[in-house]
Short mmCIF file of C-alpha atoms in Angstrom, two decimals:
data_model
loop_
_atom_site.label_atom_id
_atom_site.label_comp_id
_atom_site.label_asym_id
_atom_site.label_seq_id
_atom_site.Cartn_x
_atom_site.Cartn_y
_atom_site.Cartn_z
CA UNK J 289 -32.89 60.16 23.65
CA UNK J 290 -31.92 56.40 23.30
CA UNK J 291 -34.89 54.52 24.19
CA UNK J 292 -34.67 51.05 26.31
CA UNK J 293 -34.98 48.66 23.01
CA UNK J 294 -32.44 50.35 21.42
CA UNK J 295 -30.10 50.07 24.48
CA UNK J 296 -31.25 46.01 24.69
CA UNK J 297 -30.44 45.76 21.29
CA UNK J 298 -26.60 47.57 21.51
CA UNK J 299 -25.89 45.51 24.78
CA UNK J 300 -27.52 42.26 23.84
CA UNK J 301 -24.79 39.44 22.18
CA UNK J 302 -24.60 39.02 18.72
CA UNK J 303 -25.48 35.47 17.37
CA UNK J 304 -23.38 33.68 15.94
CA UNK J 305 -23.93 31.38 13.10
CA UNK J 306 -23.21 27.80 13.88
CA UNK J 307 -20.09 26.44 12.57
CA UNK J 308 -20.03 24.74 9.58
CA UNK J 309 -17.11 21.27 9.36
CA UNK J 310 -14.35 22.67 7.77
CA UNK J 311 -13.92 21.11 3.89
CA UNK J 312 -10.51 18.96 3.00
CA UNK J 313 -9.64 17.31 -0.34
CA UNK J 314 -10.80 13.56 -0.05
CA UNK J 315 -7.66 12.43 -2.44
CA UNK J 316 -4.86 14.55 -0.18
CA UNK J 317 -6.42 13.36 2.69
CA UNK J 318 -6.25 9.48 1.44
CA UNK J 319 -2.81 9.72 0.16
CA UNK J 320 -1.73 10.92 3.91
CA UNK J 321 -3.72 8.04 5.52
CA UNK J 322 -2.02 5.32 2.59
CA UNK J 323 1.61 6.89 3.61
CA UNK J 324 0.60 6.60 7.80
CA UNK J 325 -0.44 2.73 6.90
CA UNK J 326 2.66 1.99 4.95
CA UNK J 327 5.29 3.85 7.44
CA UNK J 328 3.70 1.76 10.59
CA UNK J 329 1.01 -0.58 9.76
CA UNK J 330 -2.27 -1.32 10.40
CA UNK J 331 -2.86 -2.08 14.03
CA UNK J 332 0.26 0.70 15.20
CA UNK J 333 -1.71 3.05 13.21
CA UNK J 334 -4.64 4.57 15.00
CA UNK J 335 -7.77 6.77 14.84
CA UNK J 336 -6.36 9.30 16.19
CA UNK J 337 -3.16 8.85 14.12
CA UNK J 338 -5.16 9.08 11.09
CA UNK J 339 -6.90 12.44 12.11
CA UNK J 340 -3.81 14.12 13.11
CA UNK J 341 -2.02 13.16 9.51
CA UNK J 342 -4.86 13.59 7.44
CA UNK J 343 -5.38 17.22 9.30
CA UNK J 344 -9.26 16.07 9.54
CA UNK J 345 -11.38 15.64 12.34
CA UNK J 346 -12.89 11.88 13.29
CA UNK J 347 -16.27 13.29 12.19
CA UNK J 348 -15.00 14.36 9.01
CA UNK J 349 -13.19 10.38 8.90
CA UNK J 350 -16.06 8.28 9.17
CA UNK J 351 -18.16 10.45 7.05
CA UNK J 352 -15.81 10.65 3.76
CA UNK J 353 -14.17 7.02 4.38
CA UNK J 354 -16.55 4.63 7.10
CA UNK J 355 -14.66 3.40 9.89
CA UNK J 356 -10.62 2.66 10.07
CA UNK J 357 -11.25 -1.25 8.34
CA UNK J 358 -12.87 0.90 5.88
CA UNK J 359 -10.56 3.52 4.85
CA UNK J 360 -7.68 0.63 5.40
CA UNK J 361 -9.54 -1.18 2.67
CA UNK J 362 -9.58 2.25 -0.01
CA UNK J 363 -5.99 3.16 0.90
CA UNK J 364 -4.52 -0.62 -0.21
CA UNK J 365 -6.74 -0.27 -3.11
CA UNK J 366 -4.95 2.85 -4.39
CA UNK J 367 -1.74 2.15 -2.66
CA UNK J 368 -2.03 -1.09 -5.07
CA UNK J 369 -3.21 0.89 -8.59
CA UNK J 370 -0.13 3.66 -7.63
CA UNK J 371 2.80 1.93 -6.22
CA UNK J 372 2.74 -1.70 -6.84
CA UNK J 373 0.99 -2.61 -9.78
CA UNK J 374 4.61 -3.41 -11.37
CA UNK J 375 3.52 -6.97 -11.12
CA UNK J 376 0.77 -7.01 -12.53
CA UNK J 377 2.37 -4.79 -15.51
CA UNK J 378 5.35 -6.95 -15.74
CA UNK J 379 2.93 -9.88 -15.78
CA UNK J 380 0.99 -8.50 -18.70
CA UNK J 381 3.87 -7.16 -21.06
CA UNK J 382 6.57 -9.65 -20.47
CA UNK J 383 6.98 -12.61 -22.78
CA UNK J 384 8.41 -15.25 -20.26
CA UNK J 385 7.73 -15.91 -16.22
CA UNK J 386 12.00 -15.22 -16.34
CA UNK J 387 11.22 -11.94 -17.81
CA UNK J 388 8.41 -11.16 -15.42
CA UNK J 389 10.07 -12.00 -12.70
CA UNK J 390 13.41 -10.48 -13.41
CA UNK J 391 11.28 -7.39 -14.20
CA UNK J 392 9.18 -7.22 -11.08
CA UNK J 393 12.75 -7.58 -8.63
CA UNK J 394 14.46 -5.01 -10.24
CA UNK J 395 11.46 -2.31 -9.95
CA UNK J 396 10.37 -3.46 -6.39
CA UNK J 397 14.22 -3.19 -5.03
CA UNK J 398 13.76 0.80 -7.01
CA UNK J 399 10.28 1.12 -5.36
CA UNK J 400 11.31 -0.02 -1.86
CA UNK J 401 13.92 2.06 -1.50
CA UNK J 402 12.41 4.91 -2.67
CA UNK J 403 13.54 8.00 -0.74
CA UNK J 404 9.94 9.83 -1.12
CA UNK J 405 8.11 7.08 0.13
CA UNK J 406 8.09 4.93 3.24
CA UNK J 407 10.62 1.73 2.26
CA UNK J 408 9.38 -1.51 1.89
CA UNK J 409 5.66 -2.96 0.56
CA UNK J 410 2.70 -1.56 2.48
CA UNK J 411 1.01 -5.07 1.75
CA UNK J 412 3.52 -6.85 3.66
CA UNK J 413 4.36 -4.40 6.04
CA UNK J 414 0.64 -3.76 7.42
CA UNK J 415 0.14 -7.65 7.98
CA UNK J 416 3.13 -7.23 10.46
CA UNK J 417 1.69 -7.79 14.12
CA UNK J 418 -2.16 -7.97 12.60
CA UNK J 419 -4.35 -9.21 14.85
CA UNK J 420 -7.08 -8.53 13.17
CA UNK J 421 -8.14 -11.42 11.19
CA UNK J 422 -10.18 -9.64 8.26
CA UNK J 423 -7.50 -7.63 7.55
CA UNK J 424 -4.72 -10.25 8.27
CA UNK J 425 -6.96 -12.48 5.63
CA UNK J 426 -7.48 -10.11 3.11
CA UNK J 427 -3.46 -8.98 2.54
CA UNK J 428 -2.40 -13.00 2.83
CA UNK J 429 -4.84 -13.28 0.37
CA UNK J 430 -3.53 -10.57 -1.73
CA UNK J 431 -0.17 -11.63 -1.76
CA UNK J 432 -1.08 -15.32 -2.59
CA UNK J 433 -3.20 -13.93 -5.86
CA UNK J 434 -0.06 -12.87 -6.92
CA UNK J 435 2.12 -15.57 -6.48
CA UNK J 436 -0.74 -17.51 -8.17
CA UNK J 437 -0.18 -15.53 -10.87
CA UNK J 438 3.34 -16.40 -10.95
CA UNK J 439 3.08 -19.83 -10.83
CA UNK J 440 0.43 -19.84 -13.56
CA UNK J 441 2.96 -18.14 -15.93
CA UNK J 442 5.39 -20.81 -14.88
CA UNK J 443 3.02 -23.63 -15.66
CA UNK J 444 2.72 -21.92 -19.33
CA UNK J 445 6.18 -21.46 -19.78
CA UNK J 446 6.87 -25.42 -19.36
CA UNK J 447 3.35 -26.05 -21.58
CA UNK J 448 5.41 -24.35 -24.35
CA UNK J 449 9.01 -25.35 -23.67
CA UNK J 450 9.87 -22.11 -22.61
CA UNK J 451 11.10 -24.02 -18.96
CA UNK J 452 11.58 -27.77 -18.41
CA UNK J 453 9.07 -30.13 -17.87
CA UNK J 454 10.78 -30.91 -14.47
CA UNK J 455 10.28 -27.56 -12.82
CA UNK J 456 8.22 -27.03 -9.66
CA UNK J 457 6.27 -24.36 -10.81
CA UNK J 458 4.43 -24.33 -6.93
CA UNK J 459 7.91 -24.06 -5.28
CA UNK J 460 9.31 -21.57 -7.34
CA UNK J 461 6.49 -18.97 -7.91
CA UNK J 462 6.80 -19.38 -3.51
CA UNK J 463 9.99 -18.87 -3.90
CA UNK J 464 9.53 -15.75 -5.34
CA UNK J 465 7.31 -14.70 -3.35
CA UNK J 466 9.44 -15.10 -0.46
CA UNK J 467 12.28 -12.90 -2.37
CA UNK J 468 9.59 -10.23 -2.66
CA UNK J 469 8.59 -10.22 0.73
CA UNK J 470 12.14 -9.91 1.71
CA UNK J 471 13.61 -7.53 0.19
CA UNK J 472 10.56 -5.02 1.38
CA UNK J 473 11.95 -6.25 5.07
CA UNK J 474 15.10 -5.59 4.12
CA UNK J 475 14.32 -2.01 2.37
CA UNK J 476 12.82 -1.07 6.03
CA UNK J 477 16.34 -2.76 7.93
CA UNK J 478 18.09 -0.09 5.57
CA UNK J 479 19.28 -1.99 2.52
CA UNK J 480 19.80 0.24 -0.46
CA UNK J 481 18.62 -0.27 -3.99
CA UNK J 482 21.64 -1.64 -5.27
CA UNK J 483 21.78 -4.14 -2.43
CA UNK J 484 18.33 -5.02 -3.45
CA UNK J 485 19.32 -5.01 -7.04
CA UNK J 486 21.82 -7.57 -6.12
CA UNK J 487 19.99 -9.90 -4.18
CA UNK J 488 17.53 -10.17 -6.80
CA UNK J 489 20.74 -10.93 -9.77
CA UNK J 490 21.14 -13.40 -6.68
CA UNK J 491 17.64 -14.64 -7.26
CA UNK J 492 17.60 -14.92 -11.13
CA UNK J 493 20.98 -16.72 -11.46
CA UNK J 494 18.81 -20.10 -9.83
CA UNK J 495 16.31 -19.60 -12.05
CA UNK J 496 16.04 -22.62 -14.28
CA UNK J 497 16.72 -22.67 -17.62
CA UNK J 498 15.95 -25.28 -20.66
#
């Protein structure tokens, strides 16, 4: 005979254990959240955005990355250290600002245009339409540090001879700034890499010479 206990204890639910937030890969879910930046920027890409792409939950966000400014900040730090430190290399190996700069257009019109990759620079793209002024700050600044860098290799370049003493070295490490910035807006209008490749032979053929 099945005594009452025994009938409460068949009929009664069975607990459940409380869910536990399901576990991603930090670095899979930061290269997804880098490629949503790049493809639309930062103020077109929300929240919600994020979470959908990264195939996390907000909860799961803010605890592995802080708040969107946040993980905006981490994703141009990598996006810079994986896709667009060619500068930087070409500015450390080259001999001459000519050869840094003629190296640093011909890689950015192959990284722009890459077909596994949104086209264009995330840097520049992002600061499209910012109205948020941290943010807008931080990229202008960003992109000025490197045509500093430009200019300072210019300014060496005349020191030694290298370029003449009458150069602007201001104007033209702007100047190439200005080429850089386009040809990522012209990478996202659809130009190809050897359209890109051109305008920068384009570029170099002004460049002076002693």
């Amino acid at each position: 005979m099945v005594s009452s206990e025994e009938t409460k204890a068949k009929t009664a639910p069975v607990a459940r254990p409380r869910g536990r937030p399901r576990s991603f890969d930090r670095e899979t879910a930061l290269e997804k959240a880098i490629l949503a930046f790049w493809e639309h920027g930062y103020e077109a890409t929300s929240v919600s955005d994020l979470t959908r792409v990264m195939d996390i939950g907000a909860p799961s966000l803010y605890a592995a990355f802080g708040d969107k400014r946040s993980l905006f900040d981490e994703a141009v730090r990598v996006y810079t250290a994986r896709y667009a430190a060619f500068a930087d290399r070409a500015l450390a190996e080259e001999p001459t600002a000519r050869a840094v700069v003629e190296r640093t257009l011909r890689e950015a019109a192959a990284r722009y245009t890459d077909p596994e990759r949104p086209h264009g620079c995330l840097i520049a793209h992002a600061a499209i339409n910012c109205t948020t002024p941290e943010v807008a700050d931080s990229l202008r600044d960003r992109r000025n540090a490197t045509i500093a860098a430009f200019e300072s290799r210019i300014r060496a370049d005349i020191a030694t001879g290298a370029l003449p003493p009458g150069v602007d070295a201001a104007a033209l490490a702007r100047h190439t700034g200005a080429v850089i910035n386009g040809m990522s807006q012209q990478a996202r209008d659809g130009a190809s890499r050897a359209e890109l490749e051109a305008l920068a032979e384009i570029a170099m053929a002004i460049w002076p010479r002693t």
